[in-house]
Coordinates of C-alpha atoms and ligand atoms in Angstrom, one line a residue:
X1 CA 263.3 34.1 -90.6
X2 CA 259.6 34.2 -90.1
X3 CA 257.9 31.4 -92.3
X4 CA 254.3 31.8 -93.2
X5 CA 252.0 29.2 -92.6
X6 CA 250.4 27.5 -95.8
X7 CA 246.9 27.9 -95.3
X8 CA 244.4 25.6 -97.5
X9 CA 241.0 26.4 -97.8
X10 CA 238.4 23.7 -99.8
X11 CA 234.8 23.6 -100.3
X12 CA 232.5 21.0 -100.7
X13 CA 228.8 20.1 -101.4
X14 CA 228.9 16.7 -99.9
X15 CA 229.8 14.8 -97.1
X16 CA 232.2 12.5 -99.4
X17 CA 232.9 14.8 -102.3
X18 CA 236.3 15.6 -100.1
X19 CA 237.4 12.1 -99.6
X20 CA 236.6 11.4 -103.3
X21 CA 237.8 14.3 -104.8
X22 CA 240.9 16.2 -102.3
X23 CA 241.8 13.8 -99.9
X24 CA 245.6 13.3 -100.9
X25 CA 245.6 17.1 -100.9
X26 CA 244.3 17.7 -97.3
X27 CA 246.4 14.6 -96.3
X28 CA 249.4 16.0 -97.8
X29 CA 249.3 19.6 -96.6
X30 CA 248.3 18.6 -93.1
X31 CA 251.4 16.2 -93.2
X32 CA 253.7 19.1 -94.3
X33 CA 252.2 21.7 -91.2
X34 CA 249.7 23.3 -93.6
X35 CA 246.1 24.4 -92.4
X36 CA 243.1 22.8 -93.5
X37 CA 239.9 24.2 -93.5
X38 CA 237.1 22.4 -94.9
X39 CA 233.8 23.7 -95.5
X40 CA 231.1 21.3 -96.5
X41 CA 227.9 23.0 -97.9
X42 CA 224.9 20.4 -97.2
X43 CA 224.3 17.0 -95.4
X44 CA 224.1 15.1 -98.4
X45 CA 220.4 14.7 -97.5
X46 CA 219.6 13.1 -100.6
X47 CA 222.6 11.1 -102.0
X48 CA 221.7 7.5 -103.0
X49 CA 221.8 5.3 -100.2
X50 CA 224.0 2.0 -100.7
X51 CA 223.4 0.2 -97.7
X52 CA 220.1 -1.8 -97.8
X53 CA 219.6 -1.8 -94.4
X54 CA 219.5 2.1 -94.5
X55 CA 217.4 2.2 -97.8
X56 CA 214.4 3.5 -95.2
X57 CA 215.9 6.6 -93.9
X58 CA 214.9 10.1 -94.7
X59 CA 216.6 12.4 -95.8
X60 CA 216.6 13.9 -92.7
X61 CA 218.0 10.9 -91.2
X62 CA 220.5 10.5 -94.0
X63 CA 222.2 13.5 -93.6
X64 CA 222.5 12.7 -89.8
X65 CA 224.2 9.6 -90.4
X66 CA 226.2 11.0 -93.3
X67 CA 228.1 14.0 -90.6
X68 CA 229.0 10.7 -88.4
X69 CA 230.3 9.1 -91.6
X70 CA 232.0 12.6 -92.6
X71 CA 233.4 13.2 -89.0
X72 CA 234.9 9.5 -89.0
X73 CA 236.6 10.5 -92.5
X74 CA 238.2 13.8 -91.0
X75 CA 239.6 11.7 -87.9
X76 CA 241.3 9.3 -90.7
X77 CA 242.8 12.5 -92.6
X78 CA 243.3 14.5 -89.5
X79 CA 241.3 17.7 -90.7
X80 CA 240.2 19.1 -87.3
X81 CA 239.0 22.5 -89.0
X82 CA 236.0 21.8 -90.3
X83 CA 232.5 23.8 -90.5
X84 CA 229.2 23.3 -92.3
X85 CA 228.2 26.4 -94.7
X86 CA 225.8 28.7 -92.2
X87 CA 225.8 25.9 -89.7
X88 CA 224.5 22.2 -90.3
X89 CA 222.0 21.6 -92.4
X90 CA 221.4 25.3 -93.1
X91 CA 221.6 24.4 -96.6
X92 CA 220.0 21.0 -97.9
X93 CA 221.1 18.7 -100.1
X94 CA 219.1 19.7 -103.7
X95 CA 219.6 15.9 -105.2
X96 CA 220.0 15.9 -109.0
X97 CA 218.6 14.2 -111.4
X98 CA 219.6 13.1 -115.3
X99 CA 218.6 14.2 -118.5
X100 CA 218.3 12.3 -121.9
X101 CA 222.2 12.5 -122.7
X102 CA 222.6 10.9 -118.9
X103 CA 223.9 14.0 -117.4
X104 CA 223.9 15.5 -114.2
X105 CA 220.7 18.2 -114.4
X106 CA 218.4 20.4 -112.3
X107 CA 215.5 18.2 -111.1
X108 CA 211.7 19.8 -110.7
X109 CA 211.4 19.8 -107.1
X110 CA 213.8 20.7 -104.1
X111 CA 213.1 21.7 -100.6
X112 CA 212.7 25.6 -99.8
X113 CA 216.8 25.4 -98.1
X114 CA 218.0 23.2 -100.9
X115 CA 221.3 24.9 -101.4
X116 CA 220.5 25.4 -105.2
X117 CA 217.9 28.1 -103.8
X118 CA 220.5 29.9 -101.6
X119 CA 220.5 33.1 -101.6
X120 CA 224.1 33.4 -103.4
X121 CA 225.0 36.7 -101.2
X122 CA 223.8 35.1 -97.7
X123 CA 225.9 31.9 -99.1
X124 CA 228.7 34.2 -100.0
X125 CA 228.8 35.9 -96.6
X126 CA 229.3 33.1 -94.7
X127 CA 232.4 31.7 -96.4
X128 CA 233.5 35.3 -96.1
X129 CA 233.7 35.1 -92.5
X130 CA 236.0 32.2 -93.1
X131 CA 238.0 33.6 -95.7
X132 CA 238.3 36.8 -93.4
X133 CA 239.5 34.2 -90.0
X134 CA 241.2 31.5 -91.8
X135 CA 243.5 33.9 -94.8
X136 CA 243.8 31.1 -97.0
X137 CA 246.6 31.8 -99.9
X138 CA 245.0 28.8 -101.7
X139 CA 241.4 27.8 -102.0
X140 CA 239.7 24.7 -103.8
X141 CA 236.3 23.8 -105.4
X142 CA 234.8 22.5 -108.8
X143 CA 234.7 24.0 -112.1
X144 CA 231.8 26.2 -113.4
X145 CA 229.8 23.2 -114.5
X146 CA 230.7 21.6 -110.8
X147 CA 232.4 18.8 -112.5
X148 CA 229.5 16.7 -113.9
X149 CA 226.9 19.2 -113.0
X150 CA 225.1 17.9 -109.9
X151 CA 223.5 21.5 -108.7
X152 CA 225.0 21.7 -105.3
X153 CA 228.4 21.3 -106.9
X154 CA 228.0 24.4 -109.3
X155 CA 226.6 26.2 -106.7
X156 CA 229.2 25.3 -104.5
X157 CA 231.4 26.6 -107.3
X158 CA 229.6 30.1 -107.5
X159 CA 229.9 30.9 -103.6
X160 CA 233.4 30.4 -103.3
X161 CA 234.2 32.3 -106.2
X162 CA 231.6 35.4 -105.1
X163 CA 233.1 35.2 -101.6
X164 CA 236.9 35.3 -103.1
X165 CA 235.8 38.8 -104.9
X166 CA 233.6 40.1 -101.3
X167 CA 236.2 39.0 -98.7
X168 CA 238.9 40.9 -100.3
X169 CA 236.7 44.1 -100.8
X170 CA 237.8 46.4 -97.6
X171 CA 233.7 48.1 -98.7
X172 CA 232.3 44.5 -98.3
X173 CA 230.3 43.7 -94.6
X174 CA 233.5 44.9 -92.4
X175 CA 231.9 43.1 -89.6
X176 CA 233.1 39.6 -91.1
X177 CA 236.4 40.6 -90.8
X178 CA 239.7 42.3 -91.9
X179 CA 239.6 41.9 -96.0
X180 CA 241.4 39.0 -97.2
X181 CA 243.2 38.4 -100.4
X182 CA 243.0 34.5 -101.5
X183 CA 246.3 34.5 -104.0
X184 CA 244.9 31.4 -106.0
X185 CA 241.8 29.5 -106.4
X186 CA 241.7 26.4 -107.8
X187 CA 239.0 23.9 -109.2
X188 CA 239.4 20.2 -109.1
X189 CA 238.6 18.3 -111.9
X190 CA 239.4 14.5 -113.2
X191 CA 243.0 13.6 -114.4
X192 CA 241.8 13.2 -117.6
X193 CA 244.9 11.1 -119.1
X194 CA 244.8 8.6 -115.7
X195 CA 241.2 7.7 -116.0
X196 CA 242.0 7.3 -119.2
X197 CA 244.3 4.9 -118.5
X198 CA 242.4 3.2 -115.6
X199 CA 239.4 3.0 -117.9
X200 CA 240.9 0.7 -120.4
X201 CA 242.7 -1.1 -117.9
X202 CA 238.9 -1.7 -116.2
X203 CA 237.5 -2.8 -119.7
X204 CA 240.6 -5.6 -120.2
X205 CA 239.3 -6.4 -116.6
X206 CA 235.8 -6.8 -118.0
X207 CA 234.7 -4.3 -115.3
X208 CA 231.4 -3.1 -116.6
X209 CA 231.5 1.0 -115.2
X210 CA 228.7 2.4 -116.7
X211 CA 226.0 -0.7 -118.2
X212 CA 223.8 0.7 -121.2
X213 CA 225.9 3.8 -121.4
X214 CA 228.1 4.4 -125.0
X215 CA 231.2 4.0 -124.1
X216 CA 233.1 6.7 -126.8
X217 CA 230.2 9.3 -124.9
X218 CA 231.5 7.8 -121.9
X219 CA 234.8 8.6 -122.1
X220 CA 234.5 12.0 -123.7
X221 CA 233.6 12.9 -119.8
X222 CA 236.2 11.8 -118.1
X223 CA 238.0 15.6 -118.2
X224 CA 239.4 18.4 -119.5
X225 CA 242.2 18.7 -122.4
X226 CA 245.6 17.4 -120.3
X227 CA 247.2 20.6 -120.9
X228 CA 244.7 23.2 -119.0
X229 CA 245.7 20.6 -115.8
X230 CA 247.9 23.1 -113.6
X231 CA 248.6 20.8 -111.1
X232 CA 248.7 17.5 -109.6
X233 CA 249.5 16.3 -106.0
X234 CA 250.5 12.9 -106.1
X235 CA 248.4 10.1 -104.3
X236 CA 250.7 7.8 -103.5
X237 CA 252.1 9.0 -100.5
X238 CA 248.5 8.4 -99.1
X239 CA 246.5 5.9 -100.3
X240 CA 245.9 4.2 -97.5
X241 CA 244.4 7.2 -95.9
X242 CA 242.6 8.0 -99.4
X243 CA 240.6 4.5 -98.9
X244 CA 240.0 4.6 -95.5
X245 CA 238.3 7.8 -95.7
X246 CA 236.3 6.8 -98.7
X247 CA 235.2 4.1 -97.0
X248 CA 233.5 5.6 -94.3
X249 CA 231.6 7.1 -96.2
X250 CA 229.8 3.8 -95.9
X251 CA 226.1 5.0 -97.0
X252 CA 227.1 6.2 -100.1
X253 CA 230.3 4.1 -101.5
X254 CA 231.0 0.2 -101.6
X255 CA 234.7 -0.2 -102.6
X256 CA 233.5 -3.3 -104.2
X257 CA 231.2 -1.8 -106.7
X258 CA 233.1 -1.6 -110.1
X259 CA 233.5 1.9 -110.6
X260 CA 235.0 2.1 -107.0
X261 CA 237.3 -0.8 -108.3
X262 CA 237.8 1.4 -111.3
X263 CA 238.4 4.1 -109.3
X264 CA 240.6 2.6 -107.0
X265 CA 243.2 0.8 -110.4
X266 CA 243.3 4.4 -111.1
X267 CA 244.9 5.7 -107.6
X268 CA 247.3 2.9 -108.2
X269 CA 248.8 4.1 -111.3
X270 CA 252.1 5.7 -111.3
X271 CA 251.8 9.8 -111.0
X272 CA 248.4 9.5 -110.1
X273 CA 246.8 12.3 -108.3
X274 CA 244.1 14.8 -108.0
X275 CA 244.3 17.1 -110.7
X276 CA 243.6 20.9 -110.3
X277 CA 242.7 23.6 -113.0
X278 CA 243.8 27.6 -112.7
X279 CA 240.1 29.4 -111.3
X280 CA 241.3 32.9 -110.6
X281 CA 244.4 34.8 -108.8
X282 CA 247.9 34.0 -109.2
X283 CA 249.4 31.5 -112.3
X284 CA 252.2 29.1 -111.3
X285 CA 255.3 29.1 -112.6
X286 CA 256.0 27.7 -115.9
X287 CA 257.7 24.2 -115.9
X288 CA 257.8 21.1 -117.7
X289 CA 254.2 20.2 -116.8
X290 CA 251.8 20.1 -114.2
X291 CA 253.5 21.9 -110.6
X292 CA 253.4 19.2 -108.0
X293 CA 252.6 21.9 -105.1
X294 CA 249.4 24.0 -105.0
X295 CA 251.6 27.0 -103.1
X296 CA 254.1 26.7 -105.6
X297 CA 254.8 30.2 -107.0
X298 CA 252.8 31.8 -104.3
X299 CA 254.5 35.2 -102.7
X300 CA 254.1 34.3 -99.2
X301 CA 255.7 37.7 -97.8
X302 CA 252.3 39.2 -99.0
X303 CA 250.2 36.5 -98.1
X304 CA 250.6 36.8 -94.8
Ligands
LIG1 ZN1 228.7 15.8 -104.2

């Protein structure tokens, strides 16, 4: 019998967004024989620098430093397949900033290639090419408001889902390649009812996550309604790995810093994992709950 290949695609803004936010996921698949493909749209020119003795970089220099960090990650996870949208730093990091609620927002001024500015088609294109070489059945990113809306992350959001529609239109640049059908897409998003959990373990702790900030507000964030989550691969398994590629991610995360220790009561808790919510393409099956397997359901005799 001829067995497809499960092919995973995932797209990121920044170096660290995939060992935050899918690394059980790429650990797991790549475990099981899966492809990986990660695309990662900016350096992460202009994330907030945590080391002190980096604090003087540029962003130029920060986003060097941040593909070593990234590449170190990937060796930990074992992702071997993985490209920078249009090349690196082809797109740069647009930074964010907050408004008066304390949310992720727009800010004034970004450089001429901040990603934000892309040109959504000449984004587009390029992950069609990948779409069109790799044939992903399942592909990854945030939600519409890119989880907590830092720019790159919703725009990271709208060129997967524009290159989804383009790569399977046969009319659509047939130089990138032969059209390609992704069967589901996916958006991650916070396991609402574990951070939930995690939270008020933190605050018996006395861990103080988020100083000034009203905590009801606060928690109203923490995700969507339990029962749009559609699936949930399991941590566990890969913990070890999950840390280890957090951490070196060095410039922007110190495991000792109490959301990190938050974070990390919350990947300790049992059936915890990284939650996904149905984007576009093909439902899963109905069960009892969240599917445990982001292929499950998926026709693989026409997703070749
Ligand atoms: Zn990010």
């Amino acid at each position: 019998m001829h067995v497809t290949q499960q092919r995973l695609l995932l797209v990121h803004a920044h170096p660290d967004d995939e060992s935050s936010q899918s690394v059980a996921t790429m650990a797991r698949y790549l475990d099981q024989g899966a492809h990986v493909t990660l695309v990662t749209c900016t350096l992460g020119e202009l994330g907030e620098i945590m080391l002190p003795e980096w604090s003087h970089f540029s962003p130029a220099e920060l986003g060097a430093h941040r593909q070593v960090e990234l590449e170190s990650a990937l060796d930990v996870v074992g992702v071997t397949d993985h490209l920078f949208l249009g090349g690196p730093g082809r797109y740069h990091d647009s930074g964010m900033t907050s408004d008066d609620t304390g949310r992720a927002a727009v800010p004034d001024e970004m450089p001429d290639n901040a990603f934000w500015r892309a040109d959504l088609l000449e984004a587009a294109n390029h992950l069609v090419e990948v779409i069109r070489s790799r044939r992903p059945q399942v592909a990854i990113t945030y939600d519409p408001f890119g989880n907590y809306g830092h720019p790159d992350h919703i725009q990271a959001h709208r060129t997967l889902m524009y290159a989804v529609q383009l790569a399977s239109s046969p009319s659509h640049r047939p130089d990138l390649g032969a059209p390609w059908q992704v069967s589901r897409v996916l958006w991650n998003t916070h396991n609402t009812s574990k951070w939930a959990e995690a939270y008020a373990i933190a605050r018996e702790r006395g861990l103080e996550l988020w100083p000034g900030v009203d905590e009801d507000a606060a928690t109203e964030r923490f995700g969507p309604d339990p029962s749009q989550i559609v699936a949930v691969v399991e941590t566990s398994p890969w913990l070890e790995k999950c840390r280890a590629a957090l951490g070196a991610h060095r410039s922007q995360v110190n495991l000792e810093h109490p959301f990190w220790q938050f974070y990390s009561i919350m990947q300790e808790l049992p059936g915890a994992g990284e939650a996904y919510l149905l984007g576009s393409g093909q439902p899963f099956p109905p069960g009892d709950g969240p599917a445990t397997d982001v292929f499950e359901g998926i026709d693989f005799s026409e997703a070749t």
